[in-house]
JSON list of C-alpha atoms in Angstrom, two decimals:
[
{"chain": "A", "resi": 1, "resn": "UNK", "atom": "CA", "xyz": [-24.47, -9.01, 1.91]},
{"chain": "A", "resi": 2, "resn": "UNK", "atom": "CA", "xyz": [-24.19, -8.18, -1.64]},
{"chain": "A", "resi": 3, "resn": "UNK", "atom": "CA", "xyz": [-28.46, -8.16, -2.28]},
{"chain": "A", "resi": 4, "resn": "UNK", "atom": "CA", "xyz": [-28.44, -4.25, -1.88]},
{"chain": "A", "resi": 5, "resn": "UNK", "atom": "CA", "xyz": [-25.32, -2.98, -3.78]},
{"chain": "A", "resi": 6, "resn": "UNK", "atom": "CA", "xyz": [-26.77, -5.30, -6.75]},
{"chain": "A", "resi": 7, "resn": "UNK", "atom": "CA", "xyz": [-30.18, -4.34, -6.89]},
{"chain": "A", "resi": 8, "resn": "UNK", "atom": "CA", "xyz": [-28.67, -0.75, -6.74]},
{"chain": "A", "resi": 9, "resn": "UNK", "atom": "CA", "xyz": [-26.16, -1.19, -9.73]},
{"chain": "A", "resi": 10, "resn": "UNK", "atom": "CA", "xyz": [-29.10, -2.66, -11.56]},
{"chain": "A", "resi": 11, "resn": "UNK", "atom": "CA", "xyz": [-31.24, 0.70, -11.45]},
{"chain": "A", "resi": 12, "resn": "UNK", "atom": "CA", "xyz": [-28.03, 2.31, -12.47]},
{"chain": "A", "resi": 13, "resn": "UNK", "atom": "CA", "xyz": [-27.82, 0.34, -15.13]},
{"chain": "A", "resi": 14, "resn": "UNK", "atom": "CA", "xyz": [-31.70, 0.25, -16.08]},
{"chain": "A", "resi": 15, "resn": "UNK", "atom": "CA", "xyz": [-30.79, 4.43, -16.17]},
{"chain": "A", "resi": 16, "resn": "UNK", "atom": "CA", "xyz": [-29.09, 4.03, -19.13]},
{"chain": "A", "resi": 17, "resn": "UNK", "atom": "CA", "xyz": [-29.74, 3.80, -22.92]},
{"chain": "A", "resi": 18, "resn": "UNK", "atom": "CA", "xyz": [-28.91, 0.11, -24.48]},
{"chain": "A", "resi": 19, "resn": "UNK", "atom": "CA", "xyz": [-26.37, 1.77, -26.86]},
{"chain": "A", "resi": 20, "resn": "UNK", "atom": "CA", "xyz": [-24.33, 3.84, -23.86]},
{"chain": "A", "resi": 21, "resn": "UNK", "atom": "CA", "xyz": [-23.49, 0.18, -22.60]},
{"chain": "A", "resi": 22, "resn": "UNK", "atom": "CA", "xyz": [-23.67, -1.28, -19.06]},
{"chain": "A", "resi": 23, "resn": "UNK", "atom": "CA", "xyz": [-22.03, 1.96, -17.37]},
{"chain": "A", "resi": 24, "resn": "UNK", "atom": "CA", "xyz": [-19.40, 1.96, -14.89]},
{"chain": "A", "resi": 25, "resn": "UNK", "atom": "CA", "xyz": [-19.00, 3.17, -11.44]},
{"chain": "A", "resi": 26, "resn": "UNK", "atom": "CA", "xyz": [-15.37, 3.61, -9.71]},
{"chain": "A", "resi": 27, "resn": "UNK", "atom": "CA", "xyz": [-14.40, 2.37, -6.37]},
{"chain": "A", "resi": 28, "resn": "UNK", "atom": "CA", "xyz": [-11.79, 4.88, -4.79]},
{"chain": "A", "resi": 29, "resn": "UNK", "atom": "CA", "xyz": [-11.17, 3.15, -1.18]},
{"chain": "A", "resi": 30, "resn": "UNK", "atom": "CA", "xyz": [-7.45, 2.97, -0.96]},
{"chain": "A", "resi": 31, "resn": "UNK", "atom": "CA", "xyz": [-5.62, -0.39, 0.54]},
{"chain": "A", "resi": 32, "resn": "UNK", "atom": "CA", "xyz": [-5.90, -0.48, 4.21]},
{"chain": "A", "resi": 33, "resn": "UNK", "atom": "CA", "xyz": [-8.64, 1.94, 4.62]},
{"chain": "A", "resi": 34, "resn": "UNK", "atom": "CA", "xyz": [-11.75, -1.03, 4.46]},
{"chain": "A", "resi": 35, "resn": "UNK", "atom": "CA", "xyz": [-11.86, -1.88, 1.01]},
{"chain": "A", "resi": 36, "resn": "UNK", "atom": "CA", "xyz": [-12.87, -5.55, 0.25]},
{"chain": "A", "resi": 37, "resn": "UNK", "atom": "CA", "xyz": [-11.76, -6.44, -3.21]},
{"chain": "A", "resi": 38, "resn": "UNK", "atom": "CA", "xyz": [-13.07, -9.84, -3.01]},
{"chain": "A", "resi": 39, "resn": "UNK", "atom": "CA", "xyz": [-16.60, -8.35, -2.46]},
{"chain": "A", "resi": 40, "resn": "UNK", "atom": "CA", "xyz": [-15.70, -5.81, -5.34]},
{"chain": "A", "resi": 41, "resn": "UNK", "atom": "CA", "xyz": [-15.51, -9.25, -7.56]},
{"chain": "A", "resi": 42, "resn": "UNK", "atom": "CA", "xyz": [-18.50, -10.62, -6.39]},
{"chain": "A", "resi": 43, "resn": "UNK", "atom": "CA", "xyz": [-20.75, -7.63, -7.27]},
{"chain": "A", "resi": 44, "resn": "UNK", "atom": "CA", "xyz": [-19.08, -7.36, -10.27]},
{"chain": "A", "resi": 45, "resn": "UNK", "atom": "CA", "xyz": [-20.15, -10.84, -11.71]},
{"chain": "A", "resi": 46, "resn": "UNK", "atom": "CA", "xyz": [-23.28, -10.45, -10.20]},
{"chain": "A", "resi": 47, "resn": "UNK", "atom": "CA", "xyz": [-24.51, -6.88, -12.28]},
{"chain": "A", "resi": 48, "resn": "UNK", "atom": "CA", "xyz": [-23.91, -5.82, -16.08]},
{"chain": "A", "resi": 49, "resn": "UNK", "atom": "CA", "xyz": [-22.21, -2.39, -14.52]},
{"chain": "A", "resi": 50, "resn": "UNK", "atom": "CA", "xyz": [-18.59, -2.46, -14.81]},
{"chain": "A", "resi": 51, "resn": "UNK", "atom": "CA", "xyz": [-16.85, -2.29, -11.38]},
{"chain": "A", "resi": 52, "resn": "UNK", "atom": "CA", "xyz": [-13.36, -0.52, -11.53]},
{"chain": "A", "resi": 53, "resn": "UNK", "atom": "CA", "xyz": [-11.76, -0.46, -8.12]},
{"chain": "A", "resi": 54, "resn": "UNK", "atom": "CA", "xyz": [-8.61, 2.21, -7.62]},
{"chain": "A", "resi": 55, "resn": "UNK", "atom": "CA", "xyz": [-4.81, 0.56, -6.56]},
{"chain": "A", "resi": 56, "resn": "UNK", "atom": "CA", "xyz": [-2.65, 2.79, -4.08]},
{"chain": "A", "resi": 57, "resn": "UNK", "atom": "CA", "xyz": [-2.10, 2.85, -0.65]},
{"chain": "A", "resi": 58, "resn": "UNK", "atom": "CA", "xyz": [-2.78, 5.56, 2.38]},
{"chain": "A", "resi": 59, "resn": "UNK", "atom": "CA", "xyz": [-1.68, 5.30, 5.97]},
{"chain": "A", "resi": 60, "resn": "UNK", "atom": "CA", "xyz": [-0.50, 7.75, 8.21]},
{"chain": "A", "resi": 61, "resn": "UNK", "atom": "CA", "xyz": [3.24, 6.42, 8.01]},
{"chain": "A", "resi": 62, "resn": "UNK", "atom": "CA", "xyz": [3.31, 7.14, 4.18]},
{"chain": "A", "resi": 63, "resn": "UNK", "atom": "CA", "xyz": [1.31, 10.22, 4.17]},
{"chain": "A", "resi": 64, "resn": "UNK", "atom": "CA", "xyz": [1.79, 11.60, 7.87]},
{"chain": "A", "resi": 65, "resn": "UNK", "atom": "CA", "xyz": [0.17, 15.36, 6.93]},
{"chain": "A", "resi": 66, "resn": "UNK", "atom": "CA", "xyz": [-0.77, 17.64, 4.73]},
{"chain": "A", "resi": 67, "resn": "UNK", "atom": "CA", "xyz": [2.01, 19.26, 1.92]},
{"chain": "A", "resi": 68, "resn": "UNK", "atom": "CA", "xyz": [0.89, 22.70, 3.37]},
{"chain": "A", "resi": 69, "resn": "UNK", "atom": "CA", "xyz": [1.72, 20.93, 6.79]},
{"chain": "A", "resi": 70, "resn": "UNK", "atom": "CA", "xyz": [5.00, 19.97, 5.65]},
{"chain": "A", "resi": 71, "resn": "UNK", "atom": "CA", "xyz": [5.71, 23.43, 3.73]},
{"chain": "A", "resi": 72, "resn": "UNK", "atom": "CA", "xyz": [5.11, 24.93, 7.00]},
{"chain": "A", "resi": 73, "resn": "UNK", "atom": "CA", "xyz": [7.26, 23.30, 8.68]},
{"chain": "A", "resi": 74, "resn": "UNK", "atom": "CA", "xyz": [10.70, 24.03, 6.52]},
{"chain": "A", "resi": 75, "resn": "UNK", "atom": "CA", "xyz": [9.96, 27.67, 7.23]},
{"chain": "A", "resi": 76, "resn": "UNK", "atom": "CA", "xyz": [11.05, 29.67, 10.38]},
{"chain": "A", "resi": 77, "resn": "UNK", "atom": "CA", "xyz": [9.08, 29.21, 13.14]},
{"chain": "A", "resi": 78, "resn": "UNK", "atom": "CA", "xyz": [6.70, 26.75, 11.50]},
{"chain": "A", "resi": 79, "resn": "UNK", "atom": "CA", "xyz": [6.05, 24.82, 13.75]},
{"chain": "A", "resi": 80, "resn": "UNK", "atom": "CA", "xyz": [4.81, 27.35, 16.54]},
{"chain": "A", "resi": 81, "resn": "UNK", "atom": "CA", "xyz": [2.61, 27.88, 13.26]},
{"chain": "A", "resi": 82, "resn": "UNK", "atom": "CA", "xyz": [1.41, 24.27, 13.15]},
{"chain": "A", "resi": 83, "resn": "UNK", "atom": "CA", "xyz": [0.86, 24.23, 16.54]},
{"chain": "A", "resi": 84, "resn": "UNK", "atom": "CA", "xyz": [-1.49, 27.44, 16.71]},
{"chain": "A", "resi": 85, "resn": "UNK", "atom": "CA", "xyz": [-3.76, 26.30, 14.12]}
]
């Protein structure tokens, strides 16, 4: 599973000058959207490329809509707003 995402972290890191380092690349998939931070492990011992993977959490219950959303609806009539868009 992990052949592809290493051989593609090794041209990354063949990109780059010996003295810049290994390079790093950033993993931004929140908790309980599909990230796999065991996998995240594994291809991280298996390339020179530093693998930093992001912490936090998104879900609908914590983060049920947009701020405009929710600035909308404190005003009058902003819901019959929400609704028309």
């Amino acid at each position: 599973m992990l052949d592809f995402p290493v051989k593609l972290l090794d041209r990354f890191h063949q990109t780059w000058a010996p003295e810049k380092g290994p390079g790093a690349i950033v993993e931004c998939t929140p908790i309980r959207v599909g990230r796999y931070p065991k996998l995240l492990v594994e291809l991280a011992k298996k390339t020179p490329v530093h693998v930093i993977a992001c912490t936090g959490f998104w879900c609908e219950a914590m983060a049920p809509q947009h701020p405009w959303a929710l600035a909308l609806g404190r005003k009058r009539d902003g819901i019959k707003r929400i609704a028309r868009l």
